[in-house]
mmCIF file with all atom_site columns, C-alpha atoms and ligand atoms in Angstrom:
data_model
loop_
_atom_site.group_PDB
_atom_site.id
_atom_site.type_symbol
_atom_site.label_atom_id
_atom_site.label_alt_id
_atom_site.label_comp_id
_atom_site.label_asym_id
_atom_site.label_entity_id
_atom_site.label_seq_id
_atom_site.pdbx_PDB_ins_code
_atom_site.Cartn_x
_atom_site.Cartn_y
_atom_site.Cartn_z
_atom_site.occupancy
_atom_site.B_iso_or_equiv
_atom_site.pdbx_formal_charge
_atom_site.auth_seq_id
_atom_site.auth_comp_id
_atom_site.auth_asym_id
_atom_site.auth_atom_id
_atom_site.pdbx_PDB_model_num
ATOM   1   C CA . MET L 1 1   ? -57.881 -99.012  63.077 1.00 93.00 ? 185 MET L CA 1
ATOM   2   C CA . GLU L 1 2   ? -59.391 -97.317  66.126 1.00 93.00 ? 186 GLU L CA 1
ATOM   3   C CA . ALA L 1 3   ? -57.520 -99.648  68.484 1.00 93.00 ? 187 ALA L CA 1
ATOM   4   C CA . GLU L 1 4   ? -54.209 -98.608  66.939 1.00 92.00 ? 188 GLU L CA 1
ATOM   5   C CA . ALA L 1 5   ? -54.963 -94.876  67.168 1.00 94.00 ? 189 ALA L CA 1
ATOM   6   C CA . GLN L 1 6   ? -56.814 -94.643  70.499 1.00 94.00 ? 190 GLN L CA 1
ATOM   7   C CA . PRO L 1 7   ? -53.728 -94.476  72.778 1.00 94.00 ? 191 PRO L CA 1
ATOM   8   C CA . PHE L 1 8   ? -52.343 -91.642  70.629 1.00 94.00 ? 192 PHE L CA 1
ATOM   9   C CA . ILE L 1 9   ? -55.684 -89.780  70.504 1.00 95.00 ? 193 ILE L CA 1
ATOM   10  C CA . GLU L 1 10  ? -55.867 -89.941  74.298 1.00 95.00 ? 194 GLU L CA 1
ATOM   11  C CA . ARG L 1 11  ? -52.249 -88.875  74.732 1.00 93.00 ? 195 ARG L CA 1
ATOM   12  C CA . TYR L 1 12  ? -52.826 -85.641  72.789 1.00 95.00 ? 196 TYR L CA 1
ATOM   13  C CA . GLN L 1 13  ? -56.419 -85.157  73.999 1.00 96.00 ? 197 GLN L CA 1
ATOM   14  C CA . MET L 1 14  ? -57.499 -84.896  70.388 1.00 97.00 ? 198 MET L CA 1
ATOM   15  C CA . HIS L 1 15  ? -61.085 -83.949  69.660 1.00 97.00 ? 199 HIS L CA 1
ATOM   16  C CA . LYS L 1 16  ? -63.285 -85.598  67.075 1.00 98.00 ? 200 LYS L CA 1
ATOM   17  C CA . VAL L 1 17  ? -64.520 -83.383  64.212 1.00 98.00 ? 201 VAL L CA 1
ATOM   18  C CA . GLU L 1 18  ? -68.017 -84.693  63.497 1.00 97.00 ? 202 GLU L CA 1
ATOM   19  C CA . ASP L 1 19  ? -68.977 -85.485  59.872 1.00 97.00 ? 203 ASP L CA 1
ATOM   20  C CA . PHE L 1 20  ? -65.846 -83.847  58.414 1.00 98.00 ? 204 PHE L CA 1
ATOM   21  C CA . PHE L 1 21  ? -65.541 -86.432  55.624 1.00 98.00 ? 205 PHE L CA 1
ATOM   22  C CA . SER L 1 22  ? -69.276 -87.129  55.186 1.00 97.00 ? 206 SER L CA 1
ATOM   23  C CA . PRO L 1 23  ? -70.551 -89.100  53.257 1.00 97.00 ? 207 PRO L CA 1
ATOM   24  C CA . LEU L 1 24  ? -67.247 -91.011  53.426 1.00 97.00 ? 208 LEU L CA 1
ATOM   25  C CA . PRO L 1 25  ? -66.777 -93.158  56.526 1.00 97.00 ? 209 PRO L CA 1
ATOM   26  C CA . CYS L 1 26  ? -63.374 -91.632  57.413 1.00 98.00 ? 210 CYS L CA 1
ATOM   27  C CA . VAL L 1 27  ? -63.103 -89.994  60.832 1.00 98.00 ? 211 VAL L CA 1
ATOM   28  C CA . LEU L 1 28  ? -61.054 -86.918  61.758 1.00 98.00 ? 212 LEU L CA 1
ATOM   29  C CA . TYR L 1 29  ? -59.430 -86.065  65.092 1.00 98.00 ? 213 TYR L CA 1
ATOM   30  C CA . GLU L 1 30  ? -57.588 -82.804  65.639 1.00 98.00 ? 214 GLU L CA 1
ATOM   31  C CA . ALA L 1 31  ? -55.231 -81.230  68.184 1.00 97.00 ? 215 ALA L CA 1
ATOM   32  C CA . SER L 1 32  ? -52.748 -78.364  68.374 1.00 96.00 ? 216 SER L CA 1
ATOM   33  C CA . VAL L 1 33  ? -49.309 -79.557  69.401 1.00 93.00 ? 217 VAL L CA 1
ATOM   34  C CA . ALA L 1 34  ? -46.394 -77.157  69.757 1.00 89.00 ? 218 ALA L CA 1
ATOM   35  C CA . GLU L 1 35  ? -46.723 -74.918  66.707 1.00 90.00 ? 219 GLU L CA 1
ATOM   36  C CA . ILE L 1 36  ? -48.502 -77.421  64.488 1.00 94.00 ? 220 ILE L CA 1
ATOM   37  C CA . THR L 1 37  ? -51.976 -78.809  63.887 1.00 97.00 ? 221 THR L CA 1
ATOM   38  C CA . LEU L 1 38  ? -52.002 -82.554  64.225 1.00 97.00 ? 222 LEU L CA 1
ATOM   39  C CA . TYR L 1 39  ? -54.728 -84.570  62.513 1.00 98.00 ? 223 TYR L CA 1
ATOM   40  C CA . VAL L 1 40  ? -55.513 -88.241  62.909 1.00 98.00 ? 224 VAL L CA 1
ATOM   41  C CA . VAL L 1 41  ? -57.562 -89.693  60.058 1.00 98.00 ? 225 VAL L CA 1
ATOM   42  C CA . LEU L 1 42  ? -59.145 -93.096  60.600 1.00 98.00 ? 226 LEU L CA 1
ATOM   43  C CA . ASN L 1 43  ? -60.636 -95.156  57.771 1.00 98.00 ? 227 ASN L CA 1
ATOM   44  C CA . GLY L 1 44  ? -63.891 -95.437  59.714 1.00 97.00 ? 228 GLY L CA 1
ATOM   45  C CA . ARG L 1 45  ? -66.188 -98.415  60.129 1.00 97.00 ? 229 ARG L CA 1
ATOM   46  C CA . GLN L 1 46  ? -68.607 -100.474 58.054 1.00 96.00 ? 230 GLN L CA 1
ATOM   47  C CA . HIS L 1 47  ? -70.763 -103.490 58.944 1.00 95.00 ? 231 HIS L CA 1
ATOM   48  C CA . GLY L 1 48  ? -69.608 -103.383 62.574 1.00 96.00 ? 232 GLY L CA 1
ATOM   49  C CA . SER L 1 49  ? -65.840 -103.444 62.035 1.00 97.00 ? 233 SER L CA 1
ATOM   50  C CA . ASP L 1 50  ? -63.017 -101.031 61.277 1.00 97.00 ? 234 ASP L CA 1
ATOM   51  C CA . LEU L 1 51  ? -62.400 -100.579 57.579 1.00 98.00 ? 235 LEU L CA 1
ATOM   52  C CA . ILE L 1 52  ? -59.011 -101.981 56.668 1.00 97.00 ? 236 ILE L CA 1
ATOM   53  C CA . GLY L 1 53  ? -57.173 -102.468 53.398 1.00 97.00 ? 237 GLY L CA 1
ATOM   54  C CA . CYS L 1 54  ? -56.089 -100.525 50.348 1.00 98.00 ? 238 CYS L CA 1
ATOM   55  C CA . GLU L 1 55  ? -59.461 -99.177  49.177 1.00 98.00 ? 239 GLU L CA 1
ATOM   56  C CA . ALA L 1 56  ? -60.297 -97.577  52.511 1.00 98.00 ? 240 ALA L CA 1
ATOM   57  C CA . ALA L 1 57  ? -56.728 -96.295  52.908 1.00 98.00 ? 241 ALA L CA 1
ATOM   58  C CA . THR L 1 58  ? -56.811 -94.789  49.421 1.00 98.00 ? 242 THR L CA 1
ATOM   59  C CA . ILE L 1 59  ? -59.993 -92.783  49.918 1.00 98.00 ? 243 ILE L CA 1
ATOM   60  C CA . ALA L 1 60  ? -58.914 -91.671  53.393 1.00 98.00 ? 244 ALA L CA 1
ATOM   61  C CA . THR L 1 61  ? -55.547 -90.466  52.096 1.00 98.00 ? 245 THR L CA 1
ATOM   62  C CA . LEU L 1 62  ? -57.033 -88.797  49.017 1.00 98.00 ? 246 LEU L CA 1
ATOM   63  C CA . SER L 1 63  ? -59.706 -86.982  51.031 1.00 98.00 ? 247 SER L CA 1
ATOM   64  C CA . ALA L 1 64  ? -57.242 -85.983  53.745 1.00 98.00 ? 248 ALA L CA 1
ATOM   65  C CA . ILE L 1 65  ? -54.846 -84.479  51.212 1.00 98.00 ? 249 ILE L CA 1
ATOM   66  C CA . GLN L 1 66  ? -57.595 -82.652  49.331 1.00 98.00 ? 250 GLN L CA 1
ATOM   67  C CA . LYS L 1 67  ? -59.322 -81.281  52.424 1.00 98.00 ? 251 LYS L CA 1
ATOM   68  C CA . LEU L 1 68  ? -56.466 -80.771  54.883 1.00 98.00 ? 252 LEU L CA 1
ATOM   69  C CA . HIS L 1 69  ? -53.406 -80.013  52.673 1.00 98.00 ? 253 HIS L CA 1
ATOM   70  C CA . PRO L 1 70  ? -50.929 -81.709  55.016 1.00 98.00 ? 254 PRO L CA 1
ATOM   71  C CA . ASP L 1 71  ? -47.182 -80.961  54.918 1.00 98.00 ? 255 ASP L CA 1
ATOM   72  C CA . LEU L 1 72  ? -46.433 -84.562  55.856 1.00 98.00 ? 256 LEU L CA 1
ATOM   73  C CA . ILE L 1 73  ? -48.487 -87.760  56.021 1.00 98.00 ? 257 ILE L CA 1
ATOM   74  C CA . ILE L 1 74  ? -47.579 -90.304  58.682 1.00 98.00 ? 258 ILE L CA 1
ATOM   75  C CA . ASN L 1 75  ? -48.937 -93.754  57.924 1.00 98.00 ? 259 ASN L CA 1
ATOM   76  C CA . SER L 1 76  ? -48.891 -95.349  61.324 1.00 97.00 ? 260 SER L CA 1
ATOM   77  C CA . GLY L 1 77  ? -50.211 -98.758  62.219 1.00 96.00 ? 261 GLY L CA 1
ATOM   78  C CA . THR L 1 78  ? -49.386 -102.326 63.012 1.00 97.00 ? 262 THR L CA 1
ATOM   79  C CA . CYS L 1 79  ? -47.776 -104.856 60.709 1.00 98.00 ? 263 CYS L CA 1
ATOM   80  C CA . GLY L 1 80  ? -46.425 -108.345 60.414 1.00 98.00 ? 264 GLY L CA 1
ATOM   81  C CA . ALA L 1 81  ? -42.645 -108.777 60.170 1.00 98.00 ? 265 ALA L CA 1
ATOM   82  C CA . PHE L 1 82  ? -40.095 -111.565 59.875 1.00 98.00 ? 266 PHE L CA 1
ATOM   83  C CA . ARG L 1 83  ? -38.179 -113.159 62.722 1.00 98.00 ? 267 ARG L CA 1
ATOM   84  C CA . LYS L 1 84  ? -35.475 -114.134 60.226 1.00 97.00 ? 268 LYS L CA 1
ATOM   85  C CA . ASN L 1 85  ? -34.842 -110.378 59.718 1.00 97.00 ? 269 ASN L CA 1
ATOM   86  C CA . GLY L 1 86  ? -34.475 -109.829 63.465 1.00 98.00 ? 270 GLY L CA 1
ATOM   87  C CA . ALA L 1 87  ? -38.011 -108.543 64.150 1.00 98.00 ? 271 ALA L CA 1
ATOM   88  C CA . ASP L 1 88  ? -39.830 -109.082 67.442 1.00 98.00 ? 272 ASP L CA 1
ATOM   89  C CA . ILE L 1 89  ? -43.355 -108.362 68.710 1.00 98.00 ? 273 ILE L CA 1
ATOM   90  C CA . ALA L 1 90  ? -43.974 -104.630 69.436 1.00 98.00 ? 274 ALA L CA 1
ATOM   91  C CA . ASP L 1 91  ? -40.776 -103.560 67.653 1.00 98.00 ? 275 ASP L CA 1
ATOM   92  C CA . VAL L 1 92  ? -41.212 -100.192 65.947 1.00 98.00 ? 276 VAL L CA 1
ATOM   93  C CA . TYR L 1 93  ? -39.891 -99.596  62.452 1.00 98.00 ? 277 TYR L CA 1
ATOM   94  C CA . ILE L 1 94  ? -39.615 -96.608  60.140 1.00 98.00 ? 278 ILE L CA 1
ATOM   95  C CA . GLY L 1 95  ? -40.378 -97.483  56.513 1.00 98.00 ? 279 GLY L CA 1
ATOM   96  C CA . ASN L 1 96  ? -37.696 -96.888  53.886 1.00 98.00 ? 280 ASN L CA 1
ATOM   97  C CA . LYS L 1 97  ? -39.905 -97.680  50.853 1.00 98.00 ? 281 LYS L CA 1
ATOM   98  C CA . ALA L 1 98  ? -43.355 -99.173  50.157 1.00 98.00 ? 282 ALA L CA 1
ATOM   99  C CA . MET L 1 99  ? -44.393 -101.891 47.713 1.00 98.00 ? 283 MET L CA 1
ATOM   100 C CA . PHE L 1 100 ? -47.376 -104.130 46.906 1.00 98.00 ? 284 PHE L CA 1
ATOM   101 C CA . HIS L 1 101 ? -46.869 -107.906 47.134 1.00 98.00 ? 285 HIS L CA 1
ATOM   102 C CA . ASP L 1 102 ? -50.123 -109.309 45.740 1.00 97.00 ? 286 ASP L CA 1
ATOM   103 C CA . ARG L 1 103 ? -50.486 -107.566 42.391 1.00 96.00 ? 287 ARG L CA 1
ATOM   104 C CA . ARG L 1 104 ? -49.009 -109.762 39.704 1.00 93.00 ? 288 ARG L CA 1
ATOM   105 C CA . VAL L 1 105 ? -48.906 -109.152 35.960 1.00 92.00 ? 289 VAL L CA 1
ATOM   106 C CA . PRO L 1 106 ? -46.512 -111.843 34.767 1.00 90.00 ? 290 PRO L CA 1
ATOM   107 C CA . GLY L 1 107 ? -45.382 -111.322 31.188 1.00 92.00 ? 291 GLY L CA 1
ATOM   108 C CA . ASP L 1 108 ? -45.474 -107.522 31.131 1.00 92.00 ? 292 ASP L CA 1
ATOM   109 C CA . ASP L 1 109 ? -42.582 -105.646 32.695 1.00 93.00 ? 293 ASP L CA 1
ATOM   110 C CA . ALA L 1 110 ? -44.243 -102.216 32.709 1.00 96.00 ? 294 ALA L CA 1
ATOM   111 C CA . TRP L 1 111 ? -47.433 -103.375 34.429 1.00 95.00 ? 295 TRP L CA 1
ATOM   112 C CA . ASP L 1 112 ? -45.547 -105.676 36.744 1.00 93.00 ? 296 ASP L CA 1
ATOM   113 C CA . THR L 1 113 ? -43.298 -102.787 37.804 1.00 94.00 ? 297 THR L CA 1
ATOM   114 C CA . GLN L 1 114 ? -46.298 -100.491 38.263 1.00 95.00 ? 298 GLN L CA 1
ATOM   115 C CA . SER L 1 115 ? -48.041 -103.200 40.292 1.00 96.00 ? 299 SER L CA 1
ATOM   116 C CA . ILE L 1 116 ? -45.165 -103.565 42.742 1.00 97.00 ? 300 ILE L CA 1
ATOM   117 C CA . GLY L 1 117 ? -45.131 -99.776  43.243 1.00 96.00 ? 301 GLY L CA 1
ATOM   118 C CA . ASN L 1 118 ? -41.919 -99.127  45.181 1.00 97.00 ? 302 ASN L CA 1
ATOM   119 C CA . TYR L 1 119 ? -42.972 -95.726  46.504 1.00 98.00 ? 303 TYR L CA 1
ATOM   120 C CA . ALA L 1 120 ? -40.411 -93.384  48.018 1.00 98.00 ? 304 ALA L CA 1
ATOM   121 C CA . VAL L 1 121 ? -40.642 -92.168  51.614 1.00 98.00 ? 305 VAL L CA 1
ATOM   122 C CA . TRP L 1 122 ? -40.094 -88.730  53.144 1.00 98.00 ? 306 TRP L CA 1
ATOM   123 C CA . GLU L 1 123 ? -36.429 -87.832  52.715 1.00 98.00 ? 307 GLU L CA 1
ATOM   124 C CA . GLY L 1 124 ? -35.995 -87.206  56.447 1.00 98.00 ? 308 GLY L CA 1
ATOM   125 C CA . SER L 1 125 ? -37.078 -90.752  57.366 1.00 98.00 ? 309 SER L CA 1
ATOM   126 C CA . LYS L 1 126 ? -33.543 -92.098  57.736 1.00 98.00 ? 310 LYS L CA 1
ATOM   127 C CA . ASP L 1 127 ? -32.316 -89.221  59.925 1.00 98.00 ? 311 ASP L CA 1
ATOM   128 C CA . LEU L 1 128 ? -35.394 -89.579  62.109 1.00 98.00 ? 312 LEU L CA 1
ATOM   129 C CA . ALA L 1 129 ? -34.882 -93.343  62.461 1.00 98.00 ? 313 ALA L CA 1
ATOM   130 C CA . GLN L 1 130 ? -31.223 -92.860  63.371 1.00 98.00 ? 314 GLN L CA 1
ATOM   131 C CA . ALA L 1 131 ? -31.913 -90.033  65.822 1.00 98.00 ? 315 ALA L CA 1
ATOM   132 C CA . LEU L 1 132 ? -34.614 -92.029  67.622 1.00 98.00 ? 316 LEU L CA 1
ATOM   133 C CA . SER L 1 133 ? -32.896 -95.453  67.289 1.00 98.00 ? 317 SER L CA 1
ATOM   134 C CA . PHE L 1 134 ? -35.681 -97.075  65.295 1.00 98.00 ? 318 PHE L CA 1
ATOM   135 C CA . LYS L 1 135 ? -34.984 -99.871  62.847 1.00 98.00 ? 319 LYS L CA 1
ATOM   136 C CA . MET L 1 136 ? -35.884 -99.322  59.210 1.00 98.00 ? 320 MET L CA 1
ATOM   137 C CA . GLY L 1 137 ? -37.569 -101.683 56.765 1.00 98.00 ? 321 GLY L CA 1
ATOM   138 C CA . LYS L 1 138 ? -39.469 -101.840 53.521 1.00 98.00 ? 322 LYS L CA 1
ATOM   139 C CA . VAL L 1 139 ? -43.268 -101.757 53.882 1.00 98.00 ? 323 VAL L CA 1
ATOM   140 C CA . THR L 1 140 ? -44.995 -104.446 51.817 1.00 98.00 ? 324 THR L CA 1
ATOM   141 C CA . THR L 1 141 ? -48.745 -104.229 51.306 1.00 98.00 ? 325 THR L CA 1
ATOM   142 C CA . GLY L 1 142 ? -51.424 -106.690 50.243 1.00 98.00 ? 326 GLY L CA 1
ATOM   143 C CA . SER L 1 143 ? -55.157 -107.143 50.638 1.00 98.00 ? 327 SER L CA 1
ATOM   144 C CA . SER L 1 144 ? -54.998 -110.109 53.021 1.00 97.00 ? 328 SER L CA 1
ATOM   145 C CA . LEU L 1 145 ? -53.831 -110.746 56.556 1.00 97.00 ? 329 LEU L CA 1
ATOM   146 C CA . ASP L 1 146 ? -52.590 -114.199 55.673 1.00 96.00 ? 330 ASP L CA 1
ATOM   147 C CA . MET L 1 147 ? -49.688 -114.841 53.337 1.00 97.00 ? 331 MET L CA 1
ATOM   148 C CA . GLN L 1 148 ? -49.788 -117.199 50.377 1.00 96.00 ? 332 GLN L CA 1
ATOM   149 C CA . PRO L 1 149 ? -46.562 -118.736 48.998 1.00 97.00 ? 333 PRO L CA 1
ATOM   150 C CA . CYS L 1 150 ? -46.714 -116.443 45.934 1.00 96.00 ? 334 CYS L CA 1
ATOM   151 C CA . ASP L 1 151 ? -46.911 -113.396 48.273 1.00 97.00 ? 335 ASP L CA 1
ATOM   152 C CA . LEU L 1 152 ? -43.811 -114.580 50.113 1.00 98.00 ? 336 LEU L CA 1
ATOM   153 C CA . ASP L 1 153 ? -41.967 -115.087 46.806 1.00 97.00 ? 337 ASP L CA 1
ATOM   154 C CA . ILE L 1 154 ? -42.645 -111.468 45.796 1.00 97.00 ? 338 ILE L CA 1
ATOM   155 C CA . ILE L 1 155 ? -41.843 -110.120 49.273 1.00 98.00 ? 339 ILE L CA 1
ATOM   156 C CA . GLN L 1 156 ? -38.506 -111.931 49.286 1.00 97.00 ? 340 GLN L CA 1
ATOM   157 C CA . ALA L 1 157 ? -37.629 -111.026 45.700 1.00 96.00 ? 341 ALA L CA 1
ATOM   158 C CA . ASN L 1 158 ? -38.249 -107.331 46.436 1.00 97.00 ? 342 ASN L CA 1
ATOM   159 C CA . GLY L 1 159 ? -36.831 -107.031 49.954 1.00 98.00 ? 343 GLY L CA 1
ATOM   160 C CA . GLY L 1 160 ? -40.174 -106.512 51.725 1.00 98.00 ? 344 GLY L CA 1
ATOM   161 C CA . GLU L 1 161 ? -40.002 -106.580 55.524 1.00 98.00 ? 345 GLU L CA 1
ATOM   162 C CA . LEU L 1 162 ? -43.082 -104.997 57.140 1.00 98.00 ? 346 LEU L CA 1
ATOM   163 C CA . LYS L 1 163 ? -46.273 -106.668 55.927 1.00 98.00 ? 347 LYS L CA 1
ATOM   164 C CA . ASP L 1 164 ? -49.408 -104.551 56.183 1.00 98.00 ? 348 ASP L CA 1
ATOM   165 C CA . MET L 1 165 ? -52.682 -103.911 54.334 1.00 98.00 ? 349 MET L CA 1
ATOM   166 C CA . GLU L 1 166 ? -52.538 -100.145 53.690 1.00 98.00 ? 350 GLU L CA 1
ATOM   167 C CA . GLY L 1 167 ? -49.036 -98.683  53.474 1.00 98.00 ? 351 GLY L CA 1
ATOM   168 C CA . ALA L 1 168 ? -48.366 -98.816  49.731 1.00 98.00 ? 352 ALA L CA 1
ATOM   169 C CA . ALA L 1 169 ? -51.881 -97.547  48.959 1.00 98.00 ? 353 ALA L CA 1
ATOM   170 C CA . VAL L 1 170 ? -51.200 -94.479  51.117 1.00 98.00 ? 354 VAL L CA 1
ATOM   171 C CA . GLY L 1 171 ? -47.797 -94.159  49.434 1.00 98.00 ? 355 GLY L CA 1
ATOM   172 C CA . PHE L 1 172 ? -49.393 -94.322  45.989 1.00 98.00 ? 356 PHE L CA 1
ATOM   173 C CA . VAL L 1 173 ? -51.730 -91.396  46.709 1.00 98.00 ? 357 VAL L CA 1
ATOM   174 C CA . CYS L 1 174 ? -48.913 -89.401  48.340 1.00 98.00 ? 358 CYS L CA 1
ATOM   175 C CA . SER L 1 175 ? -46.752 -89.961  45.246 1.00 98.00 ? 359 SER L CA 1
ATOM   176 C CA . LEU L 1 176 ? -49.478 -88.500  43.008 1.00 98.00 ? 360 LEU L CA 1
ATOM   177 C CA . TYR L 1 177 ? -49.780 -85.357  45.139 1.00 98.00 ? 361 TYR L CA 1
ATOM   178 C CA . GLN L 1 178 ? -46.079 -85.214  46.005 1.00 98.00 ? 362 GLN L CA 1
ATOM   179 C CA . VAL L 1 179 ? -46.884 -85.160  49.699 1.00 98.00 ? 363 VAL L CA 1
ATOM   180 C CA . PRO L 1 180 ? -44.006 -86.664  51.706 1.00 98.00 ? 364 PRO L CA 1
ATOM   181 C CA . ILE L 1 181 ? -44.836 -89.820  53.637 1.00 98.00 ? 365 ILE L CA 1
ATOM   182 C CA . LEU L 1 182 ? -43.329 -91.208  56.823 1.00 98.00 ? 366 LEU L CA 1
ATOM   183 C CA . TYR L 1 183 ? -44.146 -94.780  57.865 1.00 98.00 ? 367 TYR L CA 1
ATOM   184 C CA . VAL L 1 184 ? -44.222 -95.664  61.565 1.00 98.00 ? 368 VAL L CA 1
ATOM   185 C CA . LYS L 1 185 ? -45.104 -99.331  62.056 1.00 98.00 ? 369 LYS L CA 1
ATOM   186 C CA . SER L 1 186 ? -45.192 -101.635 65.039 1.00 98.00 ? 370 SER L CA 1
ATOM   187 C CA . VAL L 1 187 ? -45.145 -105.414 64.876 1.00 98.00 ? 371 VAL L CA 1
ATOM   188 C CA . THR L 1 188 ? -48.128 -107.514 66.007 1.00 98.00 ? 372 THR L CA 1
ATOM   189 C CA . ASP L 1 189 ? -47.088 -110.819 64.443 1.00 98.00 ? 373 ASP L CA 1
ATOM   190 C CA . LEU L 1 190 ? -44.172 -112.645 62.949 1.00 98.00 ? 374 LEU L CA 1
ATOM   191 C CA . CYS L 1 191 ? -44.992 -113.992 59.491 1.00 98.00 ? 375 CYS L CA 1
ATOM   192 C CA . ASP L 1 192 ? -42.442 -116.808 59.867 1.00 96.00 ? 376 ASP L CA 1
ATOM   193 C CA . SER L 1 193 ? -43.301 -117.805 63.458 1.00 94.00 ? 377 SER L CA 1
ATOM   194 C CA . GLY L 1 194 ? -45.545 -120.678 62.407 1.00 94.00 ? 378 GLY L CA 1
ATOM   195 C CA . ALA L 1 195 ? -48.368 -119.283 64.596 1.00 95.00 ? 379 ALA L CA 1
ATOM   196 C CA . GLU L 1 196 ? -51.865 -118.617 63.266 1.00 97.00 ? 380 GLU L CA 1
ATOM   197 C CA . THR L 1 197 ? -51.632 -114.972 62.097 1.00 97.00 ? 381 THR L CA 1
ATOM   198 C CA . PHE L 1 198 ? -54.996 -113.648 63.306 1.00 97.00 ? 382 PHE L CA 1
ATOM   199 C CA . GLU L 1 199 ? -54.557 -115.206 66.736 1.00 98.00 ? 383 GLU L CA 1
ATOM   200 C CA . GLU L 1 200 ? -51.037 -113.757 67.068 1.00 98.00 ? 384 GLU L CA 1
ATOM   201 C CA . PHE L 1 201 ? -52.191 -110.367 65.732 1.00 97.00 ? 385 PHE L CA 1
ATOM   202 C CA . SER L 1 202 ? -55.137 -110.201 68.169 1.00 97.00 ? 386 SER L CA 1
ATOM   203 C CA . ARG L 1 203 ? -53.037 -111.266 71.133 1.00 97.00 ? 387 ARG L CA 1
ATOM   204 C CA . ASN L 1 204 ? -50.428 -108.549 70.501 1.00 98.00 ? 388 ASN L CA 1
ATOM   205 C CA . LEU L 1 205 ? -52.584 -105.690 69.166 1.00 96.00 ? 389 LEU L CA 1
ATOM   206 C CA . GLY L 1 206 ? -52.816 -103.856 72.519 1.00 95.00 ? 390 GLY L CA 1
ATOM   207 C CA . ARG L 1 207 ? -49.097 -104.096 73.209 1.00 96.00 ? 391 ARG L CA 1
ATOM   208 C CA . ALA L 1 208 ? -48.124 -103.046 69.686 1.00 96.00 ? 392 ALA L CA 1
ATOM   209 C CA . SER L 1 209 ? -50.564 -100.101 69.802 1.00 95.00 ? 393 SER L CA 1
ATOM   210 C CA . GLN L 1 210 ? -48.995 -98.835  73.059 1.00 95.00 ? 394 GLN L CA 1
ATOM   211 C CA . ALA L 1 211 ? -45.553 -99.137  71.451 1.00 96.00 ? 395 ALA L CA 1
ATOM   212 C CA . LEU L 1 212 ? -46.909 -97.200  68.488 1.00 96.00 ? 396 LEU L CA 1
ATOM   213 C CA . ARG L 1 213 ? -48.212 -94.425  70.738 1.00 96.00 ? 397 ARG L CA 1
ATOM   214 C CA . ASP L 1 214 ? -44.842 -94.110  72.514 1.00 97.00 ? 398 ASP L CA 1
ATOM   215 C CA . ALA L 1 215 ? -43.026 -94.110  69.176 1.00 98.00 ? 399 ALA L CA 1
ATOM   216 C CA . ASN L 1 216 ? -45.349 -91.530  67.648 1.00 97.00 ? 400 ASN L CA 1
ATOM   217 C CA . GLU L 1 217 ? -44.944 -89.262  70.642 1.00 97.00 ? 401 GLU L CA 1
ATOM   218 C CA . ARG L 1 218 ? -41.184 -89.305  70.071 1.00 98.00 ? 402 ARG L CA 1
ATOM   219 C CA . VAL L 1 219 ? -41.719 -88.777  66.334 1.00 98.00 ? 403 VAL L CA 1
ATOM   220 C CA . ILE L 1 220 ? -43.928 -85.724  66.971 1.00 96.00 ? 404 ILE L CA 1
ATOM   221 C CA . GLU L 1 221 ? -41.372 -84.342  69.442 1.00 96.00 ? 405 GLU L CA 1
ATOM   222 C CA . PHE L 1 222 ? -38.649 -84.840  66.834 1.00 97.00 ? 406 PHE L CA 1
ATOM   223 C CA . LEU L 1 223 ? -40.666 -83.167  64.081 1.00 96.00 ? 407 LEU L CA 1
ATOM   224 C CA . THR L 1 224 ? -41.644 -80.158  66.227 1.00 94.00 ? 408 THR L CA 1
ATOM   225 C CA . ARG L 1 225 ? -38.283 -79.695  68.005 1.00 91.00 ? 409 ARG L CA 1
HETATM 226 N N1 . ADE A 2 .   ? -51.275 -106.046 60.114 1.00 77.46 ? 248 ADE A N1 1
HETATM 227 C C1 . ADE A 2 .   ? -50.752 -106.605 61.212 1.00 77.46 ? 248 ADE A C1 1
HETATM 228 N N2 . ADE A 2 .   ? -50.181 -107.787 60.923 1.00 77.46 ? 248 ADE A N2 1
HETATM 229 C C2 . ADE A 2 .   ? -50.353 -107.988 59.593 1.00 77.46 ? 248 ADE A C2 1
HETATM 230 C C3 . ADE A 2 .   ? -49.995 -109.018 58.697 1.00 77.46 ? 248 ADE A C3 1
HETATM 231 N N3 . ADE A 2 .   ? -49.346 -110.106 59.094 1.00 77.46 ? 248 ADE A N3 1
HETATM 232 N N4 . ADE A 2 .   ? -50.349 -108.876 57.407 1.00 77.46 ? 248 ADE A N4 1
HETATM 233 C C4 . ADE A 2 .   ? -51.025 -107.782 56.992 1.00 77.46 ? 248 ADE A C4 1
HETATM 234 N N5 . ADE A 2 .   ? -51.389 -106.791 57.787 1.00 77.46 ? 248 ADE A N5 1
HETATM 235 C C5 . ADE A 2 .   ? -51.050 -106.883 59.084 1.00 77.46 ? 248 ADE A C5 1
#
């Protein structure tokens, strides 16, 4: 989402590359930082709102890999998390794996396993998290902001911790192209707080996006050191 990326785009004075992904709605920003070229790819907008979810994330990731040939993809954005796991609003996590929690094929082990995904992350993720004192957690992705009881069952059974709407879709595409993926996520809402999710998400989006910018700045410094 634009709101998640804007503080980072401003920090690095990134410039927008017009129509780079046309006719797709994805939007490209670019900047040179240290010795590297940094790109920010947004899903873009449709019908007056930012595109969210797995479909938009899939085409953005696929197009970015095909057109930009990145060495590393960073999937950065906000997420829900669980107070019972020690999470708090605006905490930043590094992902240690990514799964889907709303794709069920009961009765068939192969399809059920494929549906869950369980995509690997960039091998340097743990060292980065330790060096920068970030917590780590498993990204769990679905197509809805809310959480149904069957989603929670799958999240708990598979150790999911950071609930988002894009991460595993990005991880899926990266796995096909063997592009390493690093997840940097900041918490807007606590899935077990009892609060209404959209209200909690909206209230904390600004704060979590600032935390994300600060975290990503440290991540970029670490990667270009
Ligand atoms: N993004 C931010 N919070 C989320 C949540 N609770 N579920 C899915 N995506 C989110």
